[in-house]
Coordinates of C-alpha atoms in Angstrom, one line a residue:
Chain A
M1 CA 3.5 -5.6 14.3
I2 CA 1.6 -2.7 12.8
D3 CA 2.8 -0.5 15.6
A4 CA 6.5 -1.1 14.7
L5 CA 6.8 2.5 13.4
V6 CA 4.8 4.1 16.1
D7 CA 7.6 6.3 17.5
L8 CA 7.9 8.1 14.2
K9 CA 4.8 10.1 15.0
R10 CA 6.9 12.2 17.2
D11 CA 8.9 13.4 14.2
F12 CA 5.7 15.1 12.8
P13 CA 4.7 18.1 14.9
I14 CA 1.3 18.4 13.3
L15 CA 0.3 14.9 14.4
S16 CA 0.2 16.1 18.0
R17 CA -2.6 18.5 17.2
Q18 CA -6.1 18.2 18.7
I19 CA -8.9 18.5 16.3
N20 CA -12.4 19.2 17.7
G21 CA -11.3 18.0 21.1
H22 CA -9.8 14.7 19.8
R23 CA -6.4 13.5 18.9
L24 CA -5.8 14.1 15.2
V25 CA -6.0 10.9 13.3
Y26 CA -4.6 11.8 9.9
L27 CA -5.9 9.4 7.2
D28 CA -5.5 11.5 4.1
S29 CA -1.9 10.9 3.2
A30 CA -2.8 9.8 -0.3
A31 CA -3.9 13.5 -0.8
T32 CA -0.8 14.8 0.9
S33 CA 1.5 13.4 3.5
Q34 CA 2.5 15.3 6.7
K35 CA 6.0 16.7 7.0
P36 CA 8.6 15.7 9.6
Q37 CA 10.4 18.5 11.4
T38 CA 13.6 17.8 9.5
V39 CA 11.9 18.8 6.2
I40 CA 10.4 21.9 7.7
D41 CA 13.9 22.7 9.1
A42 CA 15.5 22.2 5.7
E43 CA 13.3 24.8 4.1
I44 CA 13.8 27.2 6.9
D45 CA 17.5 26.7 6.8
F46 CA 17.6 27.3 3.0
Y47 CA 15.7 30.6 3.3
T48 CA 17.6 31.6 6.4
R49 CA 21.1 30.9 5.2
H50 CA 21.4 30.1 1.5
N51 CA 18.7 31.8 -0.5
A52 CA 19.7 32.9 -4.0
N53 CA 18.8 32.1 -7.5
V54 CA 20.4 29.1 -9.2
L55 CA 22.6 28.7 -12.3
R56 CA 23.1 32.5 -12.7
S57 CA 25.2 34.6 -10.3
V58 CA 28.7 33.9 -9.1
H59 CA 28.3 35.2 -5.6
T60 CA 28.7 32.9 -2.6
L61 CA 25.0 32.5 -1.9
A62 CA 24.3 31.7 -5.5
E63 CA 27.0 29.0 -5.4
E64 CA 25.5 27.5 -2.3
A65 CA 22.0 27.5 -3.6
T66 CA 23.1 26.0 -6.9
T67 CA 25.0 23.3 -5.1
L68 CA 22.1 22.5 -2.8
Y69 CA 19.8 22.3 -5.9
A70 CA 22.2 20.0 -7.7
D71 CA 22.6 17.9 -4.6
A72 CA 18.8 17.6 -4.4
R73 CA 18.7 16.3 -7.9
Q74 CA 21.5 13.8 -7.0
T75 CA 19.5 12.7 -4.0
V76 CA 16.4 12.0 -6.0
A77 CA 18.5 10.1 -8.6
R78 CA 20.0 7.9 -5.9
F79 CA 16.5 7.3 -4.3
I80 CA 15.1 5.9 -7.6
H81 CA 18.4 4.4 -8.8
A82 CA 18.6 6.6 -11.9
R83 CA 21.7 6.1 -13.9
H84 CA 22.2 9.8 -14.4
A85 CA 21.2 12.8 -12.3
E86 CA 20.3 14.5 -15.6
E87 CA 17.4 12.1 -16.0
V88 CA 15.7 13.9 -13.0
V89 CA 13.6 16.9 -14.1
F90 CA 12.1 19.0 -11.3
T91 CA 8.5 20.0 -11.9
R92 CA 5.7 21.2 -9.7
G93 CA 4.4 17.7 -9.2
T94 CA 3.0 14.6 -10.9
T95 CA 0.4 16.5 -12.9
E96 CA 3.0 18.8 -14.5
S97 CA 5.3 15.8 -15.1
L98 CA 2.7 13.9 -17.0
N99 CA 1.7 17.0 -18.9
L100 CA 5.3 17.5 -19.8
V101 CA 5.5 14.0 -21.3
A102 CA 2.2 14.3 -23.1
R103 CA 3.2 17.7 -24.6
G104 CA 6.9 17.2 -25.0
W105 CA 6.9 13.6 -26.3
G106 CA 3.3 13.0 -27.3
D107 CA 2.7 16.0 -29.5
K108 CA 6.0 15.5 -31.2
F109 CA 5.8 11.7 -32.0
L110 CA 2.1 10.7 -32.0
T111 CA 0.1 10.8 -35.2
A112 CA -3.4 9.7 -36.4
G113 CA -3.8 6.0 -36.1
D114 CA -1.4 5.7 -33.1
E115 CA -2.9 4.3 -30.0
I116 CA -2.5 5.5 -26.4
V117 CA -3.3 2.8 -23.8
V118 CA -4.5 3.8 -20.4
S119 CA -6.8 2.2 -17.7
P120 CA -10.1 3.2 -16.1
M121 CA -8.4 3.6 -12.8
E122 CA -6.2 6.6 -13.9
H123 CA -6.2 9.8 -11.9
H124 CA -7.4 12.7 -14.1
S125 CA -3.7 13.8 -14.3
N126 CA -2.8 10.6 -16.2
L127 CA -5.9 10.7 -18.4
I128 CA -6.8 14.2 -19.5
P129 CA -3.3 15.0 -20.8
W130 CA -3.6 12.0 -23.1
Q131 CA -7.2 12.9 -24.1
Q132 CA -5.8 16.2 -25.1
V133 CA -2.9 14.7 -27.1
A134 CA -5.4 12.5 -28.8
L135 CA -7.4 15.5 -29.8
R136 CA -4.4 17.3 -31.1
T137 CA -2.8 14.5 -33.0
G138 CA -5.6 12.2 -34.0
A139 CA -4.3 9.3 -31.9
Q140 CA -6.8 7.0 -30.2
L141 CA -7.2 6.3 -26.5
K142 CA -7.7 2.6 -25.6
F143 CA -8.5 1.2 -22.1
I144 CA -7.2 -1.8 -20.3
E145 CA -10.4 -3.3 -18.7
L146 CA -10.3 -4.2 -15.1
T147 CA -11.4 -7.3 -13.2
P148 CA -14.5 -6.9 -11.0
D149 CA -12.2 -6.2 -8.0
G150 CA -10.2 -3.6 -9.9
Q151 CA -7.1 -5.3 -11.0
I152 CA -5.3 -5.5 -14.4
T153 CA -4.7 -9.0 -15.7
R154 CA -2.0 -10.0 -18.2
Q155 CA -4.8 -11.0 -20.6
A156 CA -6.6 -7.6 -20.3
A157 CA -3.4 -5.8 -21.0
E158 CA -2.6 -8.0 -24.0
E159 CA -6.1 -7.2 -25.4
A160 CA -5.5 -3.5 -25.2
I161 CA -1.8 -3.3 -26.3
G162 CA -1.3 -3.9 -30.0
P163 CA 0.8 -3.1 -33.0
H164 CA -0.5 0.5 -33.1
T165 CA 0.2 1.2 -29.4
R166 CA 2.8 4.0 -29.1
V167 CA 2.3 4.9 -25.4
V168 CA 1.1 2.9 -22.4
A169 CA 0.3 5.3 -19.5
L170 CA -0.5 3.6 -16.2
S171 CA -0.6 4.3 -12.5
A172 CA 1.7 2.0 -10.4
I173 CA -0.8 2.2 -7.6
S174 CA -4.4 3.3 -7.8
N175 CA -5.3 6.3 -5.6
V176 CA -8.8 4.9 -5.1
L177 CA -8.7 1.1 -5.4
G178 CA -5.3 0.6 -3.8
T179 CA -4.5 -1.8 -6.6
I180 CA -0.8 -2.4 -7.1
N181 CA -0.3 -2.8 -10.9
P182 CA 2.2 -5.2 -12.5
I183 CA 4.2 -2.4 -14.1
S184 CA 7.2 -4.5 -15.2
D185 CA 5.0 -7.0 -16.9
I186 CA 3.0 -4.4 -18.7
A187 CA 6.1 -2.4 -19.6
A188 CA 7.5 -5.6 -21.2
M189 CA 4.4 -5.8 -23.4
A190 CA 4.6 -2.2 -24.3
H191 CA 8.3 -2.5 -25.3
A192 CA 7.5 -5.6 -27.3
V193 CA 5.4 -3.5 -29.6
G194 CA 7.8 -0.5 -29.6
A195 CA 5.6 1.6 -27.2
V196 CA 6.8 4.0 -24.5
M197 CA 5.9 3.1 -20.9
V198 CA 4.8 6.1 -18.8
V199 CA 4.2 5.4 -15.1
D200 CA 2.2 7.6 -12.7
G201 CA 4.1 7.0 -9.5
A202 CA 2.3 9.5 -7.3
Q203 CA 1.0 6.8 -5.0
S204 CA 3.8 4.3 -5.4
V205 CA 7.1 6.2 -5.0
P206 CA 6.2 7.4 -1.5
H207 CA 5.3 3.8 -0.4
Q208 CA 7.7 1.3 -2.0
P209 CA 11.3 1.1 -3.0
T210 CA 11.6 2.4 -6.6
D211 CA 14.3 1.2 -9.0
V212 CA 14.0 2.7 -12.4
T213 CA 16.5 0.3 -13.8
T214 CA 14.2 -2.6 -13.1
L215 CA 10.7 -1.0 -13.1
G216 CA 10.4 -1.0 -16.9
A217 CA 9.2 2.6 -17.1
D218 CA 10.5 5.0 -19.7
F219 CA 9.0 7.9 -17.9
L220 CA 8.1 8.0 -14.2
A221 CA 6.2 10.9 -12.6
F222 CA 5.8 11.6 -8.9
S223 CA 5.2 14.4 -6.3
G224 CA 7.3 15.5 -3.4
H225 CA 4.3 16.4 -1.1
K226 CA 3.0 12.8 -0.9
M227 CA 6.4 11.6 0.4
C228 CA 7.0 14.0 3.3
G229 CA 8.3 16.7 1.0
P230 CA 6.9 20.2 0.4
T231 CA 4.1 21.0 -2.0
G232 CA 5.0 22.5 -5.4
I233 CA 7.9 20.2 -6.1
G234 CA 7.8 17.0 -8.1
V235 CA 9.8 14.9 -10.5
L236 CA 9.7 13.6 -14.0
W237 CA 12.3 10.9 -14.5
G238 CA 12.9 9.8 -18.0
K239 CA 15.5 7.8 -19.9
L240 CA 18.1 10.2 -21.1
S241 CA 17.7 9.5 -24.8
L242 CA 13.9 10.0 -24.5
L243 CA 14.2 13.2 -22.5
E244 CA 16.7 14.5 -25.2
A245 CA 14.1 13.7 -27.9
C246 CA 11.4 15.6 -26.1
D247 CA 10.6 19.2 -26.9
P248 CA 10.5 21.6 -24.0
V249 CA 7.1 23.0 -23.1
I250 CA 7.9 25.9 -20.9
F251 CA 10.0 28.6 -22.6
G252 CA 12.0 31.4 -21.0
G253 CA 14.9 31.9 -18.7
E254 CA 17.3 29.2 -17.6
M255 CA 16.2 26.7 -20.4
I256 CA 18.1 28.1 -23.4
A257 CA 21.6 27.7 -24.9
F258 CA 21.6 30.7 -27.3
V259 CA 19.0 33.3 -28.2
D260 CA 18.9 35.9 -31.0
R261 CA 16.0 38.1 -32.1
D262 CA 14.2 35.4 -34.0
H263 CA 15.5 32.1 -32.7
A264 CA 16.5 30.1 -29.7
T265 CA 18.3 26.9 -28.9
W266 CA 17.8 24.8 -25.8
A267 CA 19.9 24.0 -22.9
E268 CA 20.8 20.4 -22.2
V269 CA 18.5 18.0 -20.3
P270 CA 17.2 18.6 -17.6
E271 CA 17.6 22.4 -17.7
K272 CA 15.7 22.6 -21.0
F273 CA 12.6 21.5 -19.2
E274 CA 13.0 23.8 -16.2
G275 CA 12.3 27.3 -17.7
G276 CA 12.0 30.0 -15.1
T277 CA 13.3 30.1 -11.5
P278 CA 12.6 26.6 -10.1
N279 CA 11.3 25.7 -6.7
I280 CA 14.7 25.7 -5.1
A281 CA 13.6 25.5 -1.5
G282 CA 11.1 22.8 -2.5
A283 CA 13.9 20.7 -4.1
V284 CA 16.0 21.1 -0.9
G285 CA 13.0 20.1 1.2
L286 CA 12.3 17.1 -1.0
A287 CA 15.9 16.0 -0.6
A288 CA 15.5 16.2 3.2
A289 CA 12.3 14.2 2.9
I290 CA 14.2 11.5 0.9
R291 CA 17.0 11.3 3.4
Y292 CA 14.3 10.9 6.2
L293 CA 12.5 8.2 4.2
E294 CA 15.8 6.4 3.6
G295 CA 16.4 6.5 7.4
V296 CA 13.1 4.9 8.0
G297 CA 13.7 2.4 5.3
M298 CA 11.5 2.1 2.1
D299 CA 11.2 -1.7 2.7
R300 CA 9.7 -1.1 6.1
I301 CA 7.5 1.6 4.8
Y302 CA 6.2 -0.7 2.1
Q303 CA 5.5 -3.6 4.5
H304 CA 3.7 -1.2 6.8
S305 CA 1.6 0.3 4.0
I306 CA 0.5 -3.1 2.8
R307 CA -0.3 -4.3 6.3
L308 CA -2.4 -1.2 7.2
G309 CA -4.2 -1.3 3.8
E310 CA -5.0 -5.0 3.9
E311 CA -6.0 -4.9 7.6
A312 CA -8.3 -1.9 7.0
F313 CA -9.9 -3.7 4.0
R314 CA -10.5 -6.8 6.2
R315 CA -12.0 -4.8 9.1
L316 CA -14.2 -2.6 6.9
S317 CA -15.4 -5.5 4.9
R318 CA -16.8 -7.1 8.0
I319 CA -18.9 -4.1 9.0
E320 CA -22.5 -4.4 7.9
G321 CA -23.7 -1.7 5.5
V322 CA -20.1 -0.7 4.4
Q323 CA -19.0 -1.2 0.9
V324 CA -15.2 -1.4 0.2
Y325 CA -13.7 -1.1 -3.2
G326 CA -10.7 -2.7 -4.8
P327 CA -8.8 -5.9 -4.2
S328 CA -8.2 -7.5 -0.8
H329 CA -4.7 -8.6 -1.6
P330 CA -2.3 -7.2 -2.5
R331 CA -3.3 -3.7 -1.8
S332 CA -1.5 -0.6 -0.9
G333 CA -2.1 1.6 2.2
L334 CA -5.5 3.1 1.4
V335 CA -9.1 2.0 1.4
A336 CA -12.0 3.6 -0.4
F337 CA -15.5 2.9 1.0
N338 CA -19.1 3.9 1.3
I339 CA -21.5 3.6 4.1
D340 CA -25.0 2.7 2.9
H341 CA -27.4 5.7 2.8
V342 CA -24.8 8.2 4.0
H343 CA -23.1 10.4 1.4
P344 CA -19.3 10.4 1.6
H345 CA -19.3 14.2 2.4
D346 CA -21.5 13.5 5.4
V347 CA -19.2 10.6 6.4
A348 CA -16.2 12.9 6.3
Q349 CA -18.0 15.5 8.3
V350 CA -18.8 13.1 11.1
F351 CA -15.3 11.7 11.0
D352 CA -13.9 15.3 11.3
A353 CA -16.0 15.9 14.4
Q354 CA -14.0 12.9 15.9
G355 CA -10.6 14.3 14.8
V356 CA -10.4 11.7 12.0
A357 CA -9.3 13.3 8.6
I358 CA -10.3 11.4 5.5
R359 CA -11.0 12.4 1.9
A360 CA -14.5 12.3 0.3
G361 CA -15.3 12.8 -3.3
H362 CA -14.4 11.5 -6.7
H363 CA -10.7 11.5 -6.0
C364 CA -10.0 13.0 -9.4
A365 CA -11.0 9.7 -10.9
Q366 CA -14.5 10.3 -12.3
P367 CA -14.2 7.5 -15.0
L368 CA -13.4 5.1 -12.2
M369 CA -16.4 6.3 -10.1
Q370 CA -18.5 5.6 -13.3
W371 CA -16.9 2.2 -13.5
L372 CA -17.7 1.5 -9.8
G373 CA -21.3 2.8 -10.3
V374 CA -21.0 5.4 -7.5
G375 CA -20.9 9.2 -7.5
S376 CA -18.2 9.4 -4.9
T377 CA -16.5 7.5 -2.1
A378 CA -14.9 8.1 1.2
R379 CA -11.2 7.2 1.4
A380 CA -8.9 6.5 4.3
S381 CA -5.2 6.5 3.3
F382 CA -2.2 5.6 5.5
Y383 CA 1.4 6.3 5.8
F384 CA 4.2 4.9 7.9
Y385 CA 3.2 7.2 10.8
N386 CA -0.2 5.6 11.1
T387 CA -0.7 3.0 13.8
D388 CA -3.0 0.2 14.9
E389 CA -4.7 2.8 17.1
D390 CA -5.5 4.9 14.0
L391 CA -7.1 1.8 12.4
D392 CA -9.2 1.4 15.6
A393 CA -10.2 5.1 15.2
L394 CA -11.3 4.5 11.6
G395 CA -13.5 1.6 12.7
D396 CA -15.0 3.6 15.6
A397 CA -15.7 6.6 13.3
I398 CA -17.6 4.4 10.9
L399 CA -19.7 3.0 13.7
E400 CA -20.3 6.5 15.0
T401 CA -21.3 7.7 11.5
K402 CA -23.8 4.8 11.1
R403 CA -25.2 5.6 14.6
Y404 CA -25.4 9.3 13.9
F405 CA -27.4 9.1 10.7
R406 CA -29.7 6.4 12.0
R407 CA -31.2 8.6 14.7
Chain B
M1 CA -17.8 22.6 16.4
N2 CA -21.0 20.8 17.1
L3 CA -22.3 18.4 14.4
D4 CA -25.9 18.8 15.6
D5 CA -25.7 22.5 14.5
M6 CA -25.3 21.3 11.0
Y7 CA -27.4 18.2 10.9
R8 CA -30.6 19.4 12.5
D9 CA -33.5 17.1 12.5
T10 CA -35.3 19.1 9.8
I11 CA -32.3 18.5 7.5
L12 CA -32.2 14.8 8.1
D13 CA -35.9 14.6 7.6
H14 CA -35.7 16.3 4.2
N15 CA -32.8 14.2 3.3
Q16 CA -34.5 10.9 4.2
N17 CA -38.0 12.0 2.9
P18 CA -37.3 14.4 0.1
R19 CA -40.3 16.5 -1.1
N20 CA -40.9 17.1 -4.8
R21 CA -38.3 14.6 -5.9
G22 CA -38.8 13.3 -9.4
H23 CA -39.7 14.6 -12.7
L24 CA -42.5 16.7 -14.3
D25 CA -44.4 15.7 -17.4
H26 CA -44.7 19.2 -18.8
A27 CA -41.8 21.2 -17.5
T28 CA -41.3 24.6 -19.0
K29 CA -37.8 25.0 -17.6
T30 CA -35.2 22.4 -17.1
V31 CA -31.7 23.0 -15.7
G32 CA -28.8 20.9 -14.5
M33 CA -26.0 22.0 -12.3
L34 CA -22.8 20.3 -11.1
N35 CA -20.7 20.9 -8.1
P36 CA -17.4 20.0 -9.7
T37 CA -15.4 19.8 -6.5
C38 CA -17.4 17.0 -5.1
G39 CA -19.4 15.6 -8.0
D40 CA -22.8 16.5 -6.6
Q41 CA -25.4 17.1 -9.3
I42 CA -28.9 18.4 -9.4
E43 CA -31.6 18.6 -12.1
L44 CA -34.4 21.0 -11.6
E45 CA -37.7 21.0 -13.5
L46 CA -40.2 23.8 -13.3
L47 CA -43.6 24.4 -14.6
I48 CA -44.1 28.2 -14.9
V49 CA -47.7 29.3 -15.5
D50 CA -48.7 33.0 -15.5
D51 CA -45.3 33.9 -14.2
K52 CA -45.7 31.7 -11.2
V53 CA -43.9 28.5 -10.1
A54 CA -46.9 26.2 -10.6
D55 CA -44.9 23.0 -9.9
I56 CA -41.3 22.0 -9.4
R57 CA -39.3 18.8 -9.1
F58 CA -35.7 17.9 -8.4
A59 CA -33.5 14.9 -9.1
G60 CA -29.8 14.2 -8.7
Q61 CA -27.3 13.0 -6.1
G62 CA -25.4 14.6 -3.4
C63 CA -24.8 14.9 0.3
S64 CA -27.5 15.3 2.9
I65 CA -27.0 19.1 2.9
S66 CA -27.4 19.6 -0.8
M67 CA -30.4 17.2 -1.1
A68 CA -32.2 18.5 2.0
S69 CA -31.6 22.1 0.8
A70 CA -33.1 21.2 -2.6
S71 CA -36.1 19.6 -1.0
M72 CA -36.7 22.6 1.2
M73 CA -36.2 25.0 -1.6
T74 CA -38.8 23.3 -3.8
E75 CA -41.4 23.5 -1.0
A76 CA -40.5 27.2 -0.4
V77 CA -40.9 28.3 -4.0
K78 CA -44.0 26.4 -5.1
G79 CA -46.8 28.9 -5.8
K80 CA -44.4 31.9 -5.7
T81 CA -44.0 34.3 -8.6
V82 CA -40.8 34.1 -10.5
E83 CA -39.6 37.3 -8.9
E84 CA -40.4 36.0 -5.4
A85 CA -38.6 32.8 -6.1
L86 CA -35.5 34.6 -7.3
A87 CA -35.6 36.8 -4.3
L88 CA -35.7 33.7 -2.1
A89 CA -32.7 32.1 -3.8
R90 CA -30.7 35.3 -3.3
D91 CA -31.9 35.8 0.3
F92 CA -30.9 32.3 1.1
K93 CA -27.4 32.6 -0.3
G94 CA -27.0 35.9 1.5
F95 CA -28.2 34.3 4.7
L96 CA -25.7 31.5 4.4
T97 CA -22.7 33.7 3.6
G98 CA -23.7 36.1 6.3
T99 CA -24.2 39.0 4.0
Q100 CA -27.9 39.3 4.6
P101 CA -30.2 39.1 7.6
V102 CA -32.8 36.3 7.8
H103 CA -36.1 36.9 6.0
E104 CA -38.9 34.4 6.1
L105 CA -37.0 31.3 4.9
G106 CA -39.1 28.7 6.7
D107 CA -37.4 25.3 7.0
L108 CA -34.4 26.6 5.1
E109 CA -33.4 28.4 8.2
A110 CA -32.4 25.0 9.6
L111 CA -29.4 25.3 7.3
Q112 CA -28.0 28.2 9.3
G113 CA -25.4 25.9 11.0
V114 CA -23.8 25.2 7.6
S115 CA -22.5 28.7 7.5
Q116 CA -19.9 27.7 10.0
F117 CA -18.5 25.2 7.5
P118 CA -17.4 27.1 4.4
S119 CA -16.7 23.9 2.4
R120 CA -20.3 22.9 2.8
V121 CA -21.9 26.2 1.9
K122 CA -21.6 25.3 -1.8
C123 CA -23.5 22.1 -1.1
A124 CA -26.4 24.0 0.5
T125 CA -26.6 26.6 -2.3
L126 CA -26.4 24.2 -5.2
A127 CA -30.2 24.0 -5.6
H128 CA -30.6 27.7 -5.2
N129 CA -28.0 28.4 -7.9
A130 CA -29.8 26.0 -10.2
L131 CA -33.1 27.8 -9.5
E132 CA -31.5 31.2 -10.3
K133 CA -30.1 29.7 -13.5
A134 CA -33.5 28.3 -14.5
L135 CA -35.3 31.5 -13.8
T136 CA -32.9 33.9 -15.3
H137 CA -32.0 32.1 -18.6
D138 CA -34.8 32.1 -21.2
D139 CA -33.3 29.4 -23.3
Q140 CA -33.0 26.5 -20.9
G141 CA -35.9 24.7 -22.5

């Protein structure tokens, strides 16, 4: 069953590389996914045939580039079921998207006494922007406490969300624990107290069908590069009325309506957030990635992710001297682990010698490392191009690492 | 790439049986240092008497390379003058980045294989950076 998508490996030229004399086993897709040929071709085609700046000139290339950029926005909107393409703001990635909400919405509407609810499993990009807003506005950060296996219960969310809550900012899927958070339930709690629901979708949008009309989010941030797209392009989706209420945070070209010596007024959403020349080729590449993912099918990708994640958790849990973090079920397609008495960097080095690429470190989630009581972990993360054979390679690499450091 | 070039027996030995790990009762210099990219951290405590490193301890957590390097460094600098200890830290860093020939580095020479792995050089030099910081800042207390 797990090998159902095995043929898709052929679409990714990099996956045929040999690393240190071994077949590349790429288990670091939570950091960045690999790119299929069709995405690489889309960027090449843009620069080869259509390159021009957007929203400015009237020559043919500019019209083509502007149309491709607008089409890319439409493609993203369709992919996440946004009601209006204008609700899709192109950014550099999840980090910039979340900073945009924190600055553009948070600075404007939060005041002393307001509460911002987050969780200990947040990636730094969904924590530090809120810490900074809190410092600037006098608002307070509150944390939803986790169960011992790293989940958020309804009760824990209810304890953290209260009458002073103005923002709930939560990752849909943890990049370390693999936890799939009950976003719709928590969004309902947030909305019941009049708070805005901000969702970090960096790990969820690449792996599961996303429908912003049912998700419950008011803002959703995600990155192109984790979903087969290029680096440097990402999305902030927001409800139109909320985006209109936000202040822009990047000022300059392309984001204005009228400027005189002392004043300026802003363009409409989304242009008012996209000051400067955008990553046009990146947006075109992201649209190609989305068409590719739609061809594979997001439901299939989701089932495959869960199967790989849960199977990896099961297998690693059975290996003596290996600690695995997060829930057993349901879990997304990644597994963070430690091998007793071997530092994660040393683990990753021995893996690399066998062609197996994993991440080691704090995964930009230091408060979560503190909660787990570890300095860092190793992490294997999967995508739909990973197979049962890759899971075997993961298990073998762990055994080899244990053997190597026991000598 | 050969793993054994990096993980020589001397390194694994220092990692598993670290020398001078712990704390000093009467340290005259204490310094902490972080490797923010990977979260490794080290605390160095030194007892400087008559401009010499009379005693030294390290604590912290990190990969085998950073901890073994710290252990080797403490052995190498004990009894040396401050000037000699600083020279050793600089020589070692030059040795790993290939900008200096090998001097008498003792066990530390076992870390030569790390120079093939640029991402790990910062692990190997963490303790030496901490040593430099401790010996060149007067107000570390």
